[in-house]
Coordinates of N, CA and C in Angstrom, one line a residue:
X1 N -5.9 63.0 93.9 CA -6.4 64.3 93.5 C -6.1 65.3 94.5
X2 N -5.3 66.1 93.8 CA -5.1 67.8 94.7 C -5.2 68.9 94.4
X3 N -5.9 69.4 95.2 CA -5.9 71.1 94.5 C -5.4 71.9 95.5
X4 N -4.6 72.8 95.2 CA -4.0 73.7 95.9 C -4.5 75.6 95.3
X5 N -4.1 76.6 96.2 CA -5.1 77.5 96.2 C -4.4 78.8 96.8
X6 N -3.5 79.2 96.4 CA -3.0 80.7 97.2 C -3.7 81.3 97.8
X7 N -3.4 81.9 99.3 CA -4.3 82.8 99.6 C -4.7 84.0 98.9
X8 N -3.1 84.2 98.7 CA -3.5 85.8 97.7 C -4.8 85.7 96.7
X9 N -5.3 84.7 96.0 CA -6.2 84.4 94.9 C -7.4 84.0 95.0
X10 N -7.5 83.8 96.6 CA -8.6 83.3 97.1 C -10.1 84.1 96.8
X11 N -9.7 85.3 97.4 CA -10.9 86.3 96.5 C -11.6 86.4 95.2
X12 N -10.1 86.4 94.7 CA -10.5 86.7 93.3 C -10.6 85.5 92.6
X13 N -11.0 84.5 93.4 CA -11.4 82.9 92.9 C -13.1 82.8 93.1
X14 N -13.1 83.1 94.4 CA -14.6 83.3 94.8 C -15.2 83.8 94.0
X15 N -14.8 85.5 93.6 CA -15.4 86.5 92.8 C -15.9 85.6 91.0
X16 N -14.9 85.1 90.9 CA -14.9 84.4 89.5 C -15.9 83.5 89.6
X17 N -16.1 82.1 90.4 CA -16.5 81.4 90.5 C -18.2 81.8 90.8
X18 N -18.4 82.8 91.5 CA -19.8 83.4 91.5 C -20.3 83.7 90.2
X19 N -19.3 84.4 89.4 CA -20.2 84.9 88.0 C -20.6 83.4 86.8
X20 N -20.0 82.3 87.4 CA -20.3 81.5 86.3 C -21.8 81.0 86.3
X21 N -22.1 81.4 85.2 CA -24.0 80.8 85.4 C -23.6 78.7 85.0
X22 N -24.1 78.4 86.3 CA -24.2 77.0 86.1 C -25.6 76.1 86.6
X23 N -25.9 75.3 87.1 CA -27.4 74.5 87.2 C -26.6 73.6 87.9
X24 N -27.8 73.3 88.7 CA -27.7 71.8 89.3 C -26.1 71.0 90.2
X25 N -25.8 69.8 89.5 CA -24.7 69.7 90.2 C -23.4 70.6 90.4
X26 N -23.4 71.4 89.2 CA -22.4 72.1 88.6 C -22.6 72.7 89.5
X27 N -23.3 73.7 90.2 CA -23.7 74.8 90.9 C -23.8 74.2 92.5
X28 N -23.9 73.2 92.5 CA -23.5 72.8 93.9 C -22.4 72.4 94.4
X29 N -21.8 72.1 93.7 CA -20.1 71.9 93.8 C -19.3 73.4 93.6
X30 N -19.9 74.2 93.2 CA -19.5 75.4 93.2 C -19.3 75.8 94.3
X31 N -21.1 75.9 95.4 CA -21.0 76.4 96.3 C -20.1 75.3 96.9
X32 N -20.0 74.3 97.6 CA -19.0 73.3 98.2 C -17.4 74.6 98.1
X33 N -17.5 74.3 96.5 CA -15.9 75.0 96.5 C -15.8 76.8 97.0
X34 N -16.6 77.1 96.9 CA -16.5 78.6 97.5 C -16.8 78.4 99.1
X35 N -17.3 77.4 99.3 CA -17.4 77.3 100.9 C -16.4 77.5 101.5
X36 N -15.4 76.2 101.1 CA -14.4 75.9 101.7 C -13.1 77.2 101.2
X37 N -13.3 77.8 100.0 CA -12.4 78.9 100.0 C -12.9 80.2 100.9
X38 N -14.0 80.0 101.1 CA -14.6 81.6 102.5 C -14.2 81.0 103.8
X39 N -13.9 79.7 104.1 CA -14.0 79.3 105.4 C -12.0 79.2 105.8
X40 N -11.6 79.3 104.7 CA -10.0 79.4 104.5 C -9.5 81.1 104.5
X41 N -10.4 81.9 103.9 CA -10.1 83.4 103.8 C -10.5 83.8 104.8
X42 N -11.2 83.0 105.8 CA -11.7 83.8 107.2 C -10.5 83.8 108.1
X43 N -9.9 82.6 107.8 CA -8.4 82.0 108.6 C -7.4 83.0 108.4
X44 N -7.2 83.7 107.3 CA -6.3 84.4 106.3 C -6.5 85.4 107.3
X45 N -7.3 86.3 106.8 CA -8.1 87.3 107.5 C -7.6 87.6 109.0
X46 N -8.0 86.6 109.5 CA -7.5 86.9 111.3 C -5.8 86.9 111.2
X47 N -5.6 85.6 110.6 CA -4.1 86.0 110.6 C -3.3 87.0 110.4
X48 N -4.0 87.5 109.3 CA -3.4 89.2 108.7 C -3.5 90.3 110.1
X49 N -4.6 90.0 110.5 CA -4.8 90.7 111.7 C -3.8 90.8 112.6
X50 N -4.1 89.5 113.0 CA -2.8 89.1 113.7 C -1.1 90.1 113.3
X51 N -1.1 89.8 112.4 CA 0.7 90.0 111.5 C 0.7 91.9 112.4
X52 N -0.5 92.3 111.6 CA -0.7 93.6 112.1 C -0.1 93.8 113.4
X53 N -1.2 93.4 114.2 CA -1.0 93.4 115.1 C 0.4 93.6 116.2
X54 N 1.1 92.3 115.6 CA 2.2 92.1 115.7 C 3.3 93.2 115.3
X55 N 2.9 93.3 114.4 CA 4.1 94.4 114.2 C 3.8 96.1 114.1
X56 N 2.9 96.6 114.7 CA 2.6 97.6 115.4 C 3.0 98.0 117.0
X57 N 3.3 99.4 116.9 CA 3.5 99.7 118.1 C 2.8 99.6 119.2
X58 N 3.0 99.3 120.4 CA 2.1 98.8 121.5 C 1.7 100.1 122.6
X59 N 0.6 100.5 122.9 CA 0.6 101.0 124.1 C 1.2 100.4 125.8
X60 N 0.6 100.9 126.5 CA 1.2 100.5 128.2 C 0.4 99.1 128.3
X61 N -0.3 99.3 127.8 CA -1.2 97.5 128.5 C -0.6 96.5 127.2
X62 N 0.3 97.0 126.5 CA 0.9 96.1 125.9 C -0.1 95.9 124.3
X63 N -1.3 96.6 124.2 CA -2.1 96.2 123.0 C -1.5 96.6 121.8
X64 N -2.0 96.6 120.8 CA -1.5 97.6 119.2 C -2.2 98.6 119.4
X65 N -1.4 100.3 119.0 CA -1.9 101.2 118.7 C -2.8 101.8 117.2
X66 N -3.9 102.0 117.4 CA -4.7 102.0 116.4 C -5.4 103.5 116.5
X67 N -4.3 104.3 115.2 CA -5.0 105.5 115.0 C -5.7 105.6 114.1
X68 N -6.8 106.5 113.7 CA -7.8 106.8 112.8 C -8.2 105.4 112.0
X69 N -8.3 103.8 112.7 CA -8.9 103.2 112.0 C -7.6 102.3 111.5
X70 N -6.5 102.7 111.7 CA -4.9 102.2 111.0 C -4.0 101.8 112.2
X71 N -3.6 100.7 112.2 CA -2.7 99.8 112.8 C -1.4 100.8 112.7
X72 N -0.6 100.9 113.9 CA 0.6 102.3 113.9 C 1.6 101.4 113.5
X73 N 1.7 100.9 112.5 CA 3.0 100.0 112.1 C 4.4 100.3 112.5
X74 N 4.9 99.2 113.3 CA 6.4 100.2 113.6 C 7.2 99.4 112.5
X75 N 7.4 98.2 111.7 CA 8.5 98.5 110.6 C 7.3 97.7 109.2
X76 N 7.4 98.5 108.5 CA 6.6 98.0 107.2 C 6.9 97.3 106.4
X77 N 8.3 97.0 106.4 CA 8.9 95.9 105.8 C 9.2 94.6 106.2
X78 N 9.1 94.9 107.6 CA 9.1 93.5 108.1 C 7.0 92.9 108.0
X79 N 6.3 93.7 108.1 CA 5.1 93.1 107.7 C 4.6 93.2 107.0
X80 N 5.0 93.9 105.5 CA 5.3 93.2 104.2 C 5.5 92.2 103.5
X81 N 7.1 91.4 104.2 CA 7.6 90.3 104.4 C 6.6 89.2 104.6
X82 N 6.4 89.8 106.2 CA 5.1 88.7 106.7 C 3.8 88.7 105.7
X83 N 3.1 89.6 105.3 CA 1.9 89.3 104.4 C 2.4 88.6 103.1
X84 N 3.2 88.7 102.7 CA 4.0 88.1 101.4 C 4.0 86.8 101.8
X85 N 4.4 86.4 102.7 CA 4.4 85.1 102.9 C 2.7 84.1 103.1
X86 N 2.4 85.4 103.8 CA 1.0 84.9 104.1 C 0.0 84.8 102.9
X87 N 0.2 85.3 102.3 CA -0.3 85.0 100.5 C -0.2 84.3 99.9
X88 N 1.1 83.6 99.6 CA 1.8 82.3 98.8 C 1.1 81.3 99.3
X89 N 0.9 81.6 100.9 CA 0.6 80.1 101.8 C -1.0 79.4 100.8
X90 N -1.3 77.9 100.9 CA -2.3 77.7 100.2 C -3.2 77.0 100.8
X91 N -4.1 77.4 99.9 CA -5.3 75.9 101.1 C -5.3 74.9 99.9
X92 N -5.4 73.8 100.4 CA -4.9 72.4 100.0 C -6.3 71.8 100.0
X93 N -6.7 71.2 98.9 CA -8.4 70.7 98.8 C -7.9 68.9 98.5
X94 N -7.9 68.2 99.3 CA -7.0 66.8 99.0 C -8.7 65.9 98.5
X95 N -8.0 64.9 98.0 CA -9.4 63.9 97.2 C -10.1 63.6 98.2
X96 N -10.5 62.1 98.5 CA -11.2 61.8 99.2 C -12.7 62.4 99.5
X97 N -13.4 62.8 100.6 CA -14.7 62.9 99.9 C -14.6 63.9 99.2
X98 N -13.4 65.4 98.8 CA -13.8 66.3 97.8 C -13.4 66.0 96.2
X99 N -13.5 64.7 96.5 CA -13.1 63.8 94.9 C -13.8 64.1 93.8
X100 N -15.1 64.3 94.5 CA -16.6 64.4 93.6 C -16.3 65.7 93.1
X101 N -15.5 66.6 93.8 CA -16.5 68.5 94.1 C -15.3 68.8 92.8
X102 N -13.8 68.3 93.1 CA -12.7 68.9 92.4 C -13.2 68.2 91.0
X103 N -13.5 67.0 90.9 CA -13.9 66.6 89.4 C -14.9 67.3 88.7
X104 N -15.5 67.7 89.1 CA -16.9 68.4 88.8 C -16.7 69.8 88.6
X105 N -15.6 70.8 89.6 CA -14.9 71.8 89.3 C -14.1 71.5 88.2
X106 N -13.1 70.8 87.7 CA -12.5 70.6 86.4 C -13.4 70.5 85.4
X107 N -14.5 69.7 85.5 CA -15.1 69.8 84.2 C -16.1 71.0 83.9
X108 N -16.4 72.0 85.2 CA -16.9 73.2 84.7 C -15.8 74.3 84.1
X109 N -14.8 74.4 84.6 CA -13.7 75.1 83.9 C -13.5 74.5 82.6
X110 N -13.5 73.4 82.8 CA -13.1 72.9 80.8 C -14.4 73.2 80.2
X111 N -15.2 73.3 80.7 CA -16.6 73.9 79.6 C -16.7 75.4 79.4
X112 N -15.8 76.2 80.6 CA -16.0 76.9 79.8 C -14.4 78.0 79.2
X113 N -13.6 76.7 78.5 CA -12.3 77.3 78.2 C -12.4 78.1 76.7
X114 N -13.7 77.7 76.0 CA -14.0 78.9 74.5 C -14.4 80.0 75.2
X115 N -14.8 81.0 76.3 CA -15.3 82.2 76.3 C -14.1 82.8 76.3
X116 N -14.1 84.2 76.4 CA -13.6 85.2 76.3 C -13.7 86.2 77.9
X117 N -12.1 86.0 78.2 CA -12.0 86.5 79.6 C -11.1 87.6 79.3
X118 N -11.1 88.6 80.3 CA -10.3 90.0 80.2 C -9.6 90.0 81.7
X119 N -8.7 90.7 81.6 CA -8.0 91.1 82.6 C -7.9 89.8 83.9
X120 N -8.5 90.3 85.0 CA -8.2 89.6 86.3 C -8.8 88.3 86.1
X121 N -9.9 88.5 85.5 CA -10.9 87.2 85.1 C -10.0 86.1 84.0
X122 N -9.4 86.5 83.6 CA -8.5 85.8 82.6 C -7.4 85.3 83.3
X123 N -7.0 86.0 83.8 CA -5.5 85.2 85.1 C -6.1 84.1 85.6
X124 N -7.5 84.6 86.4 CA -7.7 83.7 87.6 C -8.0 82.6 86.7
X125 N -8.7 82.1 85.6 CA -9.1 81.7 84.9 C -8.0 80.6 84.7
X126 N -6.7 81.2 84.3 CA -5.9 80.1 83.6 C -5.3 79.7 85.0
X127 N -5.8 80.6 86.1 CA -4.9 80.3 87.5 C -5.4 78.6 87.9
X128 N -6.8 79.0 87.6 CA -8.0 77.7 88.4 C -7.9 76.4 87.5
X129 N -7.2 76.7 86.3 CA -7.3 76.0 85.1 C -5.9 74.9 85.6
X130 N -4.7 75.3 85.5 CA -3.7 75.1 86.5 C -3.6 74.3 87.7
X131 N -4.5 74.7 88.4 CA -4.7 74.0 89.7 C -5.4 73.0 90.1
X132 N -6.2 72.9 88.8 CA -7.7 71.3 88.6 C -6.8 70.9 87.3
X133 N -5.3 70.9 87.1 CA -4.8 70.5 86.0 C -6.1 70.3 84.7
X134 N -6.9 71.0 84.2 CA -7.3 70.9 83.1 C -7.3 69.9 82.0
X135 N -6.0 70.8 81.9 CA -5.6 69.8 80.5 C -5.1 68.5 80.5
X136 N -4.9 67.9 81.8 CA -4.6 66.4 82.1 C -6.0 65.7 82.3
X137 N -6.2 64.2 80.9 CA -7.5 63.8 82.0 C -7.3 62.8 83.1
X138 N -8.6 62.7 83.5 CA -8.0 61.9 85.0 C -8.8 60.3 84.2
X139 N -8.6 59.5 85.5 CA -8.3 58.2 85.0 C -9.8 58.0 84.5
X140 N -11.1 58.4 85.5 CA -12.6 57.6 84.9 C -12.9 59.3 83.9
X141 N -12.2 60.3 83.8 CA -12.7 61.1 83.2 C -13.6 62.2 84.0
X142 N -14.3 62.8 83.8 CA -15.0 64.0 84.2 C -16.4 63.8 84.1
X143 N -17.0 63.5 85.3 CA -18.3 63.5 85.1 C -19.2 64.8 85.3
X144 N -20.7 64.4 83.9 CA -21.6 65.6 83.7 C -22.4 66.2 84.6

């Protein structure tokens, strides 16, 4: 069992996964899985920083220039490039002990595949649906 997880989507996974009203186990494996995607977007985050960083112009001590709050980017397409990449990249949730959390996330998505999602919530939706392969069952099934 593997789940995989774009950075780019990582937010608007979290954001989704907070609105779902759930109980008990359901809701603890939730938090588990939003853990591990906040402790993956923190990684994201500095990196971005980093990219910035990098591809901003430098003062005399060699730092990045930072006017009004904004990184002085010297080419925007080259860290464009870089954030593009940095977004595809994925965090990888492999079985073993998250065997319990990803089964338990598949079976709250498949409970709730009758509502009615709109816009971003509907992407992420069939995104997360996709990634806990859903519609495949697994061998002992999905426990309640």
């Amino acid at each position: 069992m593997r789940v995989e997880i774009e950075n780019g989507k990582l937010v608007t996974a979290i954001n989704f996964m907070y609105e779902l009203k759930l109980t008990r186990k359901h809701s603890r494996f939730r938090r588990h899985f939003i853990n591990l995607m906040n402790e993956s977007l923190k990684v994201v985050e500095d990196d971005r920083k980093e990219l910035l960083k990098e591809h901003s112009h430098k003062d005399e001590k060699g730092e990045a220039i930072v006017k009004d709050g904004q990184y002085d980017v010297k080419d925007m397409d080259a860290l464009s490039n870089d954030l593009k990449e940095l977004n595809t990249e994925k965090l990888v949730i492999e079985g073993g002990d998250n065997r319990e959390m990803i089964r338990t996330i598949k079976h709250v998505l498949k409970k709730f595949e009758d509502e009615e999602y709109e816009a971003q919530a509907s992407e992420i939706y069939d995104y997360l649906c996709e990634q806990f392969s859903v519609d495949v069952e697994d061998e002992k099934g999905a426990e309640e």
